Amino acid sequence: MKKIKKFLFSEIDSTNEYAKQLSRTETGDVMVIASRQTAGKGRLGRTFHSPDGGIYMSLLLHPTLPTEKISLITVMASVAMRRTIESVCQKEALIKWVNDIYLDGKKVCGILTEGSFDAENNKFKYIILGVGINVFEPTDGFPDELKNIATSIFPTKIDGIKDSIISVFTDNFFSIYENYENTDYLNEYREKNIVLGKDIEYIKDNELHKATATGIDGFANLTVIENGKKISLNAGEVKIVTDSIFNSKK
Ligand code: BTN
């Protein structure tokens, strides 16, 4: 079992923000875990709904892997969390590029990776890997805007399961991260990704683009075919087009 220093909170603004503060004093890898967040941060400047019932955790990492591979840390985490969720609930957990985890067709986990880049040395000083998982249904249910798109691993509380999820995830993550030259996790990321082969939409420079997702390269960039041209997407968000006649053929 991976041993890591942990900072535990019942409530915090954001575990990513706390991990950022810790980066000033902690030279080793540490973990910040909270039962709820009052200002949970999501990707693309969004907020992350973080009531009791979830696990909100951030790993402060000091990676030695090559700078060009840093973005793969998020991929490692999504594969580690996918495996963790499957092992606790025996249901298939899938990944939606880039790093959302889906259960029963709804989002159950989101990941936000932040970092501090040292331009003089051309390497990252630290990376903060923030993971939010809906473990139990929130007591008041999900708010209207999330009802149809979010889910939890379990409908009601199970004693001790959050601790198991944290320790299984930690072991799963570090076994990939510490052996990153073994790229089996990338194959799993591709095989379990729900966007491949689908018609998708994405927004770039305020413009809506329509394309078909065809592959994921060694840096986890999404390859799409748009108007007959091959394009590589490396960030942002894609929406799967569900009412397309092309998708219904698959
Ligand atoms: C997303 O789906 O947009 C990413 C959500 C990431 C949420 C986690 S919860 C723990 C950590 N602390 C935060 O403030 N955000 C991340």
PDB file of C-alpha atoms and ligand atoms in Angstrom:
ATOM      1  CA  MET A   1       0.000   0.000   0.000  1.00  0.00           C
ATOM      2  CA  LYS A   2       1.396   3.414  -1.012  1.00  0.00           C
ATOM      3  CA  LYS A   3       2.270   5.566   1.991  1.00  0.00           C
ATOM      4  CA  ILE A   4       1.659   9.276   1.504  1.00  0.00           C
ATOM      5  CA  LYS A   5       1.272  12.176   3.921  1.00  0.00           C
ATOM      6  CA  LYS A   6      -2.390  13.199   4.099  1.00  0.00           C
ATOM      7  CA  PHE A   7      -4.115  16.452   5.140  1.00  0.00           C
ATOM      8  CA  LEU A   8      -7.757  15.747   6.000  1.00  0.00           C
ATOM      9  CA  PHE A   9     -10.657  18.234   6.170  1.00  0.00           C
ATOM     10  CA  SER A  10     -14.379  17.909   6.650  1.00  0.00           C
ATOM     11  CA  GLU A  11     -14.819  21.207   4.781  1.00  0.00           C
ATOM     12  CA  ILE A  12     -12.440  23.331   2.737  1.00  0.00           C
ATOM     13  CA  ASP A  13     -12.737  25.888  -0.059  1.00  0.00           C
ATOM     14  CA  SER A  14     -10.801  23.838  -2.597  1.00  0.00           C
ATOM     15  CA  THR A  15      -8.332  20.998  -2.034  1.00  0.00           C
ATOM     16  CA  ASN A  16      -6.415  22.169  -5.137  1.00  0.00           C
ATOM     17  CA  GLU A  17      -6.001  25.617  -3.591  1.00  0.00           C
ATOM     18  CA  TYR A  18      -4.831  24.134  -0.285  1.00  0.00           C
ATOM     19  CA  ALA A  19      -2.355  21.888  -2.111  1.00  0.00           C
ATOM     20  CA  LYS A  20      -1.051  25.008  -3.864  1.00  0.00           C
ATOM     21  CA  GLN A  21      -0.373  26.611  -0.449  1.00  0.00           C
ATOM     22  CA  LEU A  22       1.350  23.425   0.730  1.00  0.00           C
ATOM     23  CA  SER A  23       3.650  23.511  -2.312  1.00  0.00           C
ATOM     24  CA  ARG A  24       5.542  26.346  -0.571  1.00  0.00           C
ATOM     25  CA  THR A  25       6.561  24.130   2.341  1.00  0.00           C
ATOM     26  CA  GLU A  26       6.149  20.485   1.312  1.00  0.00           C
ATOM     27  CA  THR A  27       8.971  19.098  -0.801  1.00  0.00           C
ATOM     28  CA  GLY A  28       7.556  15.569  -1.042  1.00  0.00           C
ATOM     29  CA  ASP A  29       4.288  14.317  -2.540  1.00  0.00           C
ATOM     30  CA  VAL A  30       1.267  14.861  -0.279  1.00  0.00           C
ATOM     31  CA  MET A  31      -2.481  14.466  -0.498  1.00  0.00           C
ATOM     32  CA  VAL A  32      -5.285  16.815   0.593  1.00  0.00           C
ATOM     33  CA  ILE A  33      -8.686  15.222   1.146  1.00  0.00           C
ATOM     34  CA  ALA A  34     -12.017  16.852   2.037  1.00  0.00           C
ATOM     35  CA  SER A  35     -15.590  15.666   2.600  1.00  0.00           C
ATOM     36  CA  ARG A  36     -17.004  18.787   0.964  1.00  0.00           C
ATOM     37  CA  GLN A  37     -15.750  21.935  -0.749  1.00  0.00           C
ATOM     38  CA  THR A  38     -17.251  25.409  -0.645  1.00  0.00           C
ATOM     39  CA  ALA A  39     -15.445  26.630  -3.763  1.00  0.00           C
ATOM     40  CA  GLY A  40     -14.635  23.475  -5.742  1.00  0.00           C
ATOM     41  CA  LYS A  41     -12.933  24.279  -9.025  1.00  0.00           C
ATOM     42  CA  GLY A  42     -13.800  22.548 -12.286  1.00  0.00           C
ATOM     43  CA  ARG A  43     -12.133  22.641 -15.694  1.00  0.00           C
ATOM     44  CA  LEU A  44     -12.437  25.599 -18.042  1.00  0.00           C
ATOM     45  CA  GLY A  45     -13.042  28.013 -15.164  1.00  0.00           C
ATOM     46  CA  ARG A  46     -16.218  26.274 -14.003  1.00  0.00           C
ATOM     47  CA  THR A  47     -17.204  25.480 -10.425  1.00  0.00           C
ATOM     48  CA  PHE A  48     -17.363  21.881  -9.223  1.00  0.00           C
ATOM     49  CA  HIS A  49     -20.417  20.991  -7.131  1.00  0.00           C
ATOM     50  CA  SER A  50     -18.878  19.417  -4.010  1.00  0.00           C
ATOM     51  CA  PRO A  51     -21.460  18.402  -1.369  1.00  0.00           C
ATOM     52  CA  ASP A  52     -21.071  15.722   1.324  1.00  0.00           C
ATOM     53  CA  GLY A  53     -21.243  12.329  -0.295  1.00  0.00           C
ATOM     54  CA  GLY A  54     -18.270  12.895  -2.547  1.00  0.00           C
ATOM     55  CA  ILE A  55     -14.518  12.603  -2.176  1.00  0.00           C
ATOM     56  CA  TYR A  56     -12.536  15.703  -3.076  1.00  0.00           C
ATOM     57  CA  MET A  57      -8.819  15.106  -3.167  1.00  0.00           C
ATOM     58  CA  SER A  58      -5.687  16.708  -4.542  1.00  0.00           C
ATOM     59  CA  LEU A  59      -2.286  15.154  -4.931  1.00  0.00           C
ATOM     60  CA  LEU A  60       0.658  17.529  -4.807  1.00  0.00           C
ATOM     61  CA  LEU A  61       3.268  15.855  -7.014  1.00  0.00           C
ATOM     62  CA  HIS A  62       6.879  16.681  -7.894  1.00  0.00           C
ATOM     63  CA  PRO A  63       7.165  14.767 -11.141  1.00  0.00           C
ATOM     64  CA  THR A  64      10.474  13.701 -12.658  1.00  0.00           C
ATOM     65  CA  LEU A  65       8.945  12.547 -15.918  1.00  0.00           C
ATOM     66  CA  PRO A  66       9.850  14.523 -19.071  1.00  0.00           C
ATOM     67  CA  THR A  67       8.047  17.855 -19.433  1.00  0.00           C
ATOM     68  CA  GLU A  68       6.359  16.781 -22.686  1.00  0.00           C
ATOM     69  CA  LYS A  69       4.783  13.857 -20.830  1.00  0.00           C
ATOM     70  CA  ILE A  70       3.352  15.894 -17.936  1.00  0.00           C
ATOM     71  CA  SER A  71      -0.090  16.093 -19.539  1.00  0.00           C
ATOM     72  CA  LEU A  72      -0.228  12.290 -19.316  1.00  0.00           C
ATOM     73  CA  ILE A  73      -0.545  12.516 -15.513  1.00  0.00           C
ATOM     74  CA  THR A  74      -4.231  13.320 -15.986  1.00  0.00           C
ATOM     75  CA  VAL A  75      -4.588  10.313 -18.255  1.00  0.00           C
ATOM     76  CA  MET A  76      -2.897   8.093 -15.657  1.00  0.00           C
ATOM     77  CA  ALA A  77      -5.325   9.409 -13.036  1.00  0.00           C
ATOM     78  CA  SER A  78      -8.384   8.766 -15.191  1.00  0.00           C
ATOM     79  CA  VAL A  79      -7.293   5.178 -15.856  1.00  0.00           C
ATOM     80  CA  ALA A  80      -6.501   4.698 -12.131  1.00  0.00           C
ATOM     81  CA  MET A  81      -9.905   6.067 -11.119  1.00  0.00           C
ATOM     82  CA  ARG A  82     -11.717   4.042 -13.790  1.00  0.00           C
ATOM     83  CA  ARG A  83     -10.156   0.872 -12.387  1.00  0.00           C
ATOM     84  CA  THR A  84     -10.928   1.958  -8.815  1.00  0.00           C
ATOM     85  CA  ILE A  85     -14.612   2.600  -9.508  1.00  0.00           C
ATOM     86  CA  GLU A  86     -14.985  -0.728 -11.304  1.00  0.00           C
ATOM     87  CA  SER A  87     -13.367  -2.574  -8.438  1.00  0.00           C
ATOM     88  CA  VAL A  88     -15.695  -1.082  -5.813  1.00  0.00           C
ATOM     89  CA  CYS A  89     -18.994  -1.368  -7.695  1.00  0.00           C
ATOM     90  CA  GLN A  90     -18.387  -4.112 -10.289  1.00  0.00           C
ATOM     91  CA  LYS A  91     -19.846  -1.962 -13.084  1.00  0.00           C
ATOM     92  CA  GLU A  92     -17.996  -0.773 -16.175  1.00  0.00           C
ATOM     93  CA  ALA A  93     -16.552   2.725 -15.781  1.00  0.00           C
ATOM     94  CA  LEU A  94     -15.675   4.539 -19.004  1.00  0.00           C
ATOM     95  CA  ILE A  95     -13.639   7.624 -19.850  1.00  0.00           C
ATOM     96  CA  LYS A  96     -14.794  10.599 -21.876  1.00  0.00           C
ATOM     97  CA  TRP A  97     -11.828  12.395 -23.445  1.00  0.00           C
ATOM     98  CA  VAL A  98     -10.087  14.186 -21.857  1.00  0.00           C
ATOM     99  CA  ASN A  99     -10.641  13.017 -18.305  1.00  0.00           C
ATOM    100  CA  ASP A 100     -14.226  12.601 -17.168  1.00  0.00           C
ATOM    101  CA  ILE A 101     -15.239   9.211 -15.790  1.00  0.00           C
ATOM    102  CA  TYR A 102     -18.676   7.916 -16.710  1.00  0.00           C
ATOM    103  CA  LEU A 103     -20.853   5.314 -15.032  1.00  0.00           C
ATOM    104  CA  ASP A 104     -24.231   4.269 -16.468  1.00  0.00           C
ATOM    105  CA  GLY A 105     -23.907   6.996 -19.109  1.00  0.00           C
ATOM    106  CA  LYS A 106     -23.443   9.854 -16.614  1.00  0.00           C
ATOM    107  CA  LYS A 107     -20.418  11.671 -15.203  1.00  0.00           C
ATOM    108  CA  VAL A 108     -19.277  10.293 -11.845  1.00  0.00           C
ATOM    109  CA  CYS A 109     -15.806  11.839 -11.549  1.00  0.00           C
ATOM    110  CA  GLY A 110     -13.936  14.885 -12.829  1.00  0.00           C
ATOM    111  CA  ILE A 111     -10.231  15.688 -12.798  1.00  0.00           C
ATOM    112  CA  LEU A 112      -8.518  19.074 -12.764  1.00  0.00           C
ATOM    113  CA  THR A 113      -4.732  19.190 -13.117  1.00  0.00           C
ATOM    114  CA  GLU A 114      -2.855  22.392 -12.396  1.00  0.00           C
ATOM    115  CA  GLY A 115       0.866  23.075 -12.335  1.00  0.00           C
ATOM    116  CA  SER A 116       3.617  25.577 -11.795  1.00  0.00           C
ATOM    117  CA  PHE A 117       6.138  25.790 -14.603  1.00  0.00           C
ATOM    118  CA  ASP A 118       9.724  26.885 -13.992  1.00  0.00           C
ATOM    119  CA  ALA A 119      10.697  28.487 -17.322  1.00  0.00           C
ATOM    120  CA  GLU A 120      14.359  28.829 -16.322  1.00  0.00           C
ATOM    121  CA  ASN A 121      14.770  25.100 -15.897  1.00  0.00           C
ATOM    122  CA  ASN A 122      12.117  24.183 -18.448  1.00  0.00           C
ATOM    123  CA  LYS A 123      10.391  21.859 -16.016  1.00  0.00           C
ATOM    124  CA  PHE A 124       7.419  21.782 -13.681  1.00  0.00           C
ATOM    125  CA  LYS A 125       8.050  22.732 -10.037  1.00  0.00           C
ATOM    126  CA  TYR A 126       4.938  20.825  -9.049  1.00  0.00           C
ATOM    127  CA  ILE A 127       1.685  19.421 -10.351  1.00  0.00           C
ATOM    128  CA  ILE A 128      -1.609  19.369  -8.493  1.00  0.00           C
ATOM    129  CA  LEU A 129      -3.870  16.553  -9.512  1.00  0.00           C
ATOM    130  CA  GLY A 130      -7.399  17.274  -8.262  1.00  0.00           C
ATOM    131  CA  VAL A 131     -10.014  14.536  -8.362  1.00  0.00           C
ATOM    132  CA  GLY A 132     -13.694  14.845  -7.421  1.00  0.00           C
ATOM    133  CA  ILE A 133     -15.836  11.693  -7.229  1.00  0.00           C
ATOM    134  CA  ASN A 134     -19.527  11.437  -6.461  1.00  0.00           C
ATOM    135  CA  VAL A 135     -19.550   8.441  -4.126  1.00  0.00           C
ATOM    136  CA  PHE A 136     -23.045   8.657  -2.575  1.00  0.00           C
ATOM    137  CA  GLU A 137     -26.059  10.530  -3.920  1.00  0.00           C
ATOM    138  CA  PRO A 138     -26.111  13.982  -2.212  1.00  0.00           C
ATOM    139  CA  THR A 139     -28.764  14.147   0.554  1.00  0.00           C
ATOM    140  CA  ASP A 140     -30.728  16.806  -1.348  1.00  0.00           C
ATOM    141  CA  GLY A 141     -30.129  15.121  -4.700  1.00  0.00           C
ATOM    142  CA  PHE A 142     -28.214  16.751  -7.549  1.00  0.00           C
ATOM    143  CA  PRO A 143     -29.234  20.287  -8.497  1.00  0.00           C
ATOM    144  CA  ASP A 144     -31.476  20.607 -11.574  1.00  0.00           C
ATOM    145  CA  GLU A 145     -28.625  21.496 -13.914  1.00  0.00           C
ATOM    146  CA  LEU A 146     -26.738  18.299 -13.001  1.00  0.00           C
ATOM    147  CA  LYS A 147     -29.648  15.859 -12.547  1.00  0.00           C
ATOM    148  CA  ASN A 148     -29.476  14.429 -16.063  1.00  0.00           C
ATOM    149  CA  ILE A 149     -25.730  14.424 -16.487  1.00  0.00           C
ATOM    150  CA  ALA A 150     -24.251  13.445 -13.102  1.00  0.00           C
ATOM    151  CA  THR A 151     -24.422  10.248 -11.086  1.00  0.00           C
ATOM    152  CA  SER A 152     -22.889   8.674  -7.965  1.00  0.00           C
ATOM    153  CA  ILE A 153     -21.257   5.296  -7.493  1.00  0.00           C
ATOM    154  CA  PHE A 154     -23.780   4.310  -4.795  1.00  0.00           C
ATOM    155  CA  PRO A 155     -27.311   5.570  -4.064  1.00  0.00           C
ATOM    156  CA  THR A 156     -26.821   5.590  -0.279  1.00  0.00           C
ATOM    157  CA  LYS A 157     -24.040   5.723   2.297  1.00  0.00           C
ATOM    158  CA  ILE A 158     -21.809   2.704   2.909  1.00  0.00           C
ATOM    159  CA  ASP A 159     -19.496   2.917   5.926  1.00  0.00           C
ATOM    160  CA  GLY A 160     -15.795   2.737   5.150  1.00  0.00           C
ATOM    161  CA  ILE A 161     -16.128   2.749   1.365  1.00  0.00           C
ATOM    162  CA  LYS A 162     -14.665   6.239   0.930  1.00  0.00           C
ATOM    163  CA  ASP A 163     -11.452   5.159   2.685  1.00  0.00           C
ATOM    164  CA  SER A 164     -11.222   2.111   0.403  1.00  0.00           C
ATOM    165  CA  ILE A 165     -11.715   4.266  -2.695  1.00  0.00           C
ATOM    166  CA  ILE A 166      -8.967   6.642  -1.578  1.00  0.00           C
ATOM    167  CA  SER A 167      -6.466   3.878  -0.849  1.00  0.00           C
ATOM    168  CA  VAL A 168      -7.278   1.802  -3.972  1.00  0.00           C
ATOM    169  CA  PHE A 169      -7.044   4.933  -6.140  1.00  0.00           C
ATOM    170  CA  THR A 170      -3.728   5.945  -4.548  1.00  0.00           C
ATOM    171  CA  ASP A 171      -2.236   2.498  -5.193  1.00  0.00           C
ATOM    172  CA  ASN A 172      -3.629   2.336  -8.740  1.00  0.00           C
ATOM    173  CA  PHE A 173      -2.386   5.819  -9.571  1.00  0.00           C
ATOM    174  CA  PHE A 174       1.144   5.425  -8.208  1.00  0.00           C
ATOM    175  CA  SER A 175       1.610   2.020  -9.819  1.00  0.00           C
ATOM    176  CA  ILE A 176       1.022   3.678 -13.225  1.00  0.00           C
ATOM    177  CA  TYR A 177       2.832   6.966 -12.427  1.00  0.00           C
ATOM    178  CA  GLU A 178       5.945   5.300 -11.032  1.00  0.00           C
ATOM    179  CA  ASN A 179       6.162   2.983 -14.077  1.00  0.00           C
ATOM    180  CA  TYR A 180       5.109   5.488 -16.722  1.00  0.00           C
ATOM    181  CA  GLU A 181       7.365   3.945 -19.355  1.00  0.00           C
ATOM    182  CA  ASN A 182       4.955   1.038 -19.473  1.00  0.00           C
ATOM    183  CA  THR A 183       2.257   2.529 -21.690  1.00  0.00           C
ATOM    184  CA  ASP A 184      -0.403  -0.163 -21.151  1.00  0.00           C
ATOM    185  CA  TYR A 185      -2.473   2.494 -19.384  1.00  0.00           C
ATOM    186  CA  LEU A 186      -2.675   4.445 -22.661  1.00  0.00           C
ATOM    187  CA  ASN A 187      -4.150   1.436 -24.437  1.00  0.00           C
ATOM    188  CA  GLU A 188      -6.720   1.111 -21.666  1.00  0.00           C
ATOM    189  CA  TYR A 189      -7.442   4.849 -21.958  1.00  0.00           C
ATOM    190  CA  ARG A 190      -8.169   4.316 -25.677  1.00  0.00           C
ATOM    191  CA  GLU A 191     -10.175   1.096 -25.266  1.00  0.00           C
ATOM    192  CA  LYS A 192     -12.398   2.547 -22.553  1.00  0.00           C
ATOM    193  CA  ASN A 193     -12.899   5.955 -24.161  1.00  0.00           C
ATOM    194  CA  ILE A 194     -16.457   6.678 -25.205  1.00  0.00           C
ATOM    195  CA  VAL A 195     -15.617   9.285 -27.848  1.00  0.00           C
ATOM    196  CA  LEU A 196     -13.699   7.111 -30.299  1.00  0.00           C
ATOM    197  CA  GLY A 197     -15.611   6.428 -33.499  1.00  0.00           C
ATOM    198  CA  LYS A 198     -18.253   9.012 -32.579  1.00  0.00           C
ATOM    199  CA  ASP A 199     -19.337  12.217 -34.269  1.00  0.00           C
ATOM    200  CA  ILE A 200     -18.392  15.073 -31.994  1.00  0.00           C
ATOM    201  CA  GLU A 201     -18.689  18.819 -31.677  1.00  0.00           C
ATOM    202  CA  TYR A 202     -16.167  21.149 -30.113  1.00  0.00           C
ATOM    203  CA  ILE A 203     -15.718  24.878 -29.758  1.00  0.00           C
ATOM    204  CA  LYS A 204     -12.469  26.525 -30.802  1.00  0.00           C
ATOM    205  CA  ASP A 205     -11.905  30.285 -31.090  1.00  0.00           C
ATOM    206  CA  ASN A 206     -15.630  30.789 -30.399  1.00  0.00           C
ATOM    207  CA  GLU A 207     -16.573  28.660 -33.387  1.00  0.00           C
ATOM    208  CA  LEU A 208     -18.523  25.394 -33.379  1.00  0.00           C
ATOM    209  CA  HIS A 209     -16.696  22.570 -35.159  1.00  0.00           C
ATOM    210  CA  LYS A 210     -18.155  19.214 -36.179  1.00  0.00           C
ATOM    211  CA  ALA A 211     -15.868  16.220 -36.657  1.00  0.00           C
ATOM    212  CA  THR A 212     -15.468  12.481 -36.141  1.00  0.00           C
ATOM    213  CA  ALA A 213     -13.126  11.214 -33.396  1.00  0.00           C
ATOM    214  CA  THR A 214     -10.812   8.597 -34.869  1.00  0.00           C
ATOM    215  CA  GLY A 215      -7.904   8.074 -32.486  1.00  0.00           C
ATOM    216  CA  ILE A 216      -5.868   9.044 -29.420  1.00  0.00           C
ATOM    217  CA  ASP A 217      -2.125   9.500 -29.870  1.00  0.00           C
ATOM    218  CA  GLY A 218       0.763   8.800 -27.462  1.00  0.00           C
ATOM    219  CA  PHE A 219       0.273  12.175 -25.757  1.00  0.00           C
ATOM    220  CA  ALA A 220      -3.475  11.569 -25.358  1.00  0.00           C
ATOM    221  CA  ASN A 221      -4.338  14.134 -28.037  1.00  0.00           C
ATOM    222  CA  LEU A 222      -7.607  13.357 -29.798  1.00  0.00           C
ATOM    223  CA  THR A 223      -7.326  12.843 -33.546  1.00  0.00           C
ATOM    224  CA  VAL A 224     -10.435  13.918 -35.436  1.00  0.00           C
ATOM    225  CA  ILE A 225     -11.429  14.076 -39.073  1.00  0.00           C
ATOM    226  CA  GLU A 226     -13.026  17.405 -39.893  1.00  0.00           C
ATOM    227  CA  ASN A 227     -14.128  18.197 -43.442  1.00  0.00           C
ATOM    228  CA  GLY A 228     -11.884  15.383 -44.687  1.00  0.00           C
ATOM    229  CA  LYS A 229      -8.838  16.755 -42.847  1.00  0.00           C
ATOM    230  CA  LYS A 230      -7.037  15.107 -39.924  1.00  0.00           C
ATOM    231  CA  ILE A 231      -6.756  17.428 -36.894  1.00  0.00           C
ATOM    232  CA  SER A 232      -5.273  16.894 -33.445  1.00  0.00           C
ATOM    233  CA  LEU A 233      -7.089  18.297 -30.375  1.00  0.00           C
ATOM    234  CA  ASN A 234      -5.101  18.631 -27.184  1.00  0.00           C
ATOM    235  CA  ALA A 235      -7.386  20.407 -24.767  1.00  0.00           C
ATOM    236  CA  GLY A 236     -10.884  21.654 -24.258  1.00  0.00           C
ATOM    237  CA  GLU A 237     -14.025  19.639 -24.271  1.00  0.00           C
ATOM    238  CA  VAL A 238     -15.889  17.639 -26.863  1.00  0.00           C
ATOM    239  CA  LYS A 239     -19.579  16.864 -27.012  1.00  0.00           C
ATOM    240  CA  ILE A 240     -20.709  13.562 -28.478  1.00  0.00           C
ATOM    241  CA  VAL A 241     -23.449  14.071 -31.055  1.00  0.00           C
ATOM    242  CA  THR A 242     -26.103  11.565 -30.049  1.00  0.00           C
ATOM    243  CA  ASP A 243     -28.751  12.328 -32.625  1.00  0.00           C
ATOM    244  CA  SER A 244     -26.454  11.807 -35.589  1.00  0.00           C
ATOM    245  CA  ILE A 245     -27.510   9.235 -38.185  1.00  0.00           C
ATOM    246  CA  PHE A 246     -23.861   8.167 -38.300  1.00  0.00           C
ATOM    247  CA  ASN A 247     -23.780   7.270 -34.599  1.00  0.00           C
ATOM    248  CA  SER A 248     -26.979   5.263 -34.801  1.00  0.00           C
ATOM    249  CA  LYS A 249     -25.296   2.923 -37.304  1.00  0.00           C
ATOM    250  CA  LYS A 250     -22.719   1.840 -34.715  1.00  0.00           C
TER     251      LYS A 250
HETATM  252  C1  BTN B   1     -14.149  18.926 -13.890  1.00  0.00           C
HETATM  253  O1  BTN B   1     -14.857  17.947 -14.090  1.00  0.00           O
HETATM  254  O2  BTN B   1     -14.400  20.032 -14.401  1.00  0.00           O
HETATM  255  C2  BTN B   1     -12.955  18.802 -12.970  1.00  0.00           C
HETATM  256  C3  BTN B   1     -13.386  18.766 -11.551  1.00  0.00           C
HETATM  257  C4  BTN B   1     -12.259  18.609 -10.555  1.00  0.00           C
HETATM  258  C5  BTN B   1     -12.767  18.692  -9.147  1.00  0.00           C
HETATM  259  C6  BTN B   1     -11.722  18.379  -8.131  1.00  0.00           C
HETATM  260  S1  BTN B   1     -12.417  18.118  -6.543  1.00  0.00           S
HETATM  261  C7  BTN B   1     -10.851  18.121  -5.828  1.00  0.00           C
HETATM  262  C8  BTN B   1     -10.069  19.203  -6.515  1.00  0.00           C
HETATM  263  N1  BTN B   1     -10.309  20.486  -5.863  1.00  0.00           N
HETATM  264  C9  BTN B   1     -10.939  21.333  -6.666  1.00  0.00           C
HETATM  265  O3  BTN B   1     -11.260  22.497  -6.345  1.00  0.00           O
HETATM  266  N2  BTN B   1     -11.178  20.777  -7.846  1.00  0.00           N
HETATM  267  C10 BTN B   1     -10.651  19.430  -7.905  1.00  0.00           C
END
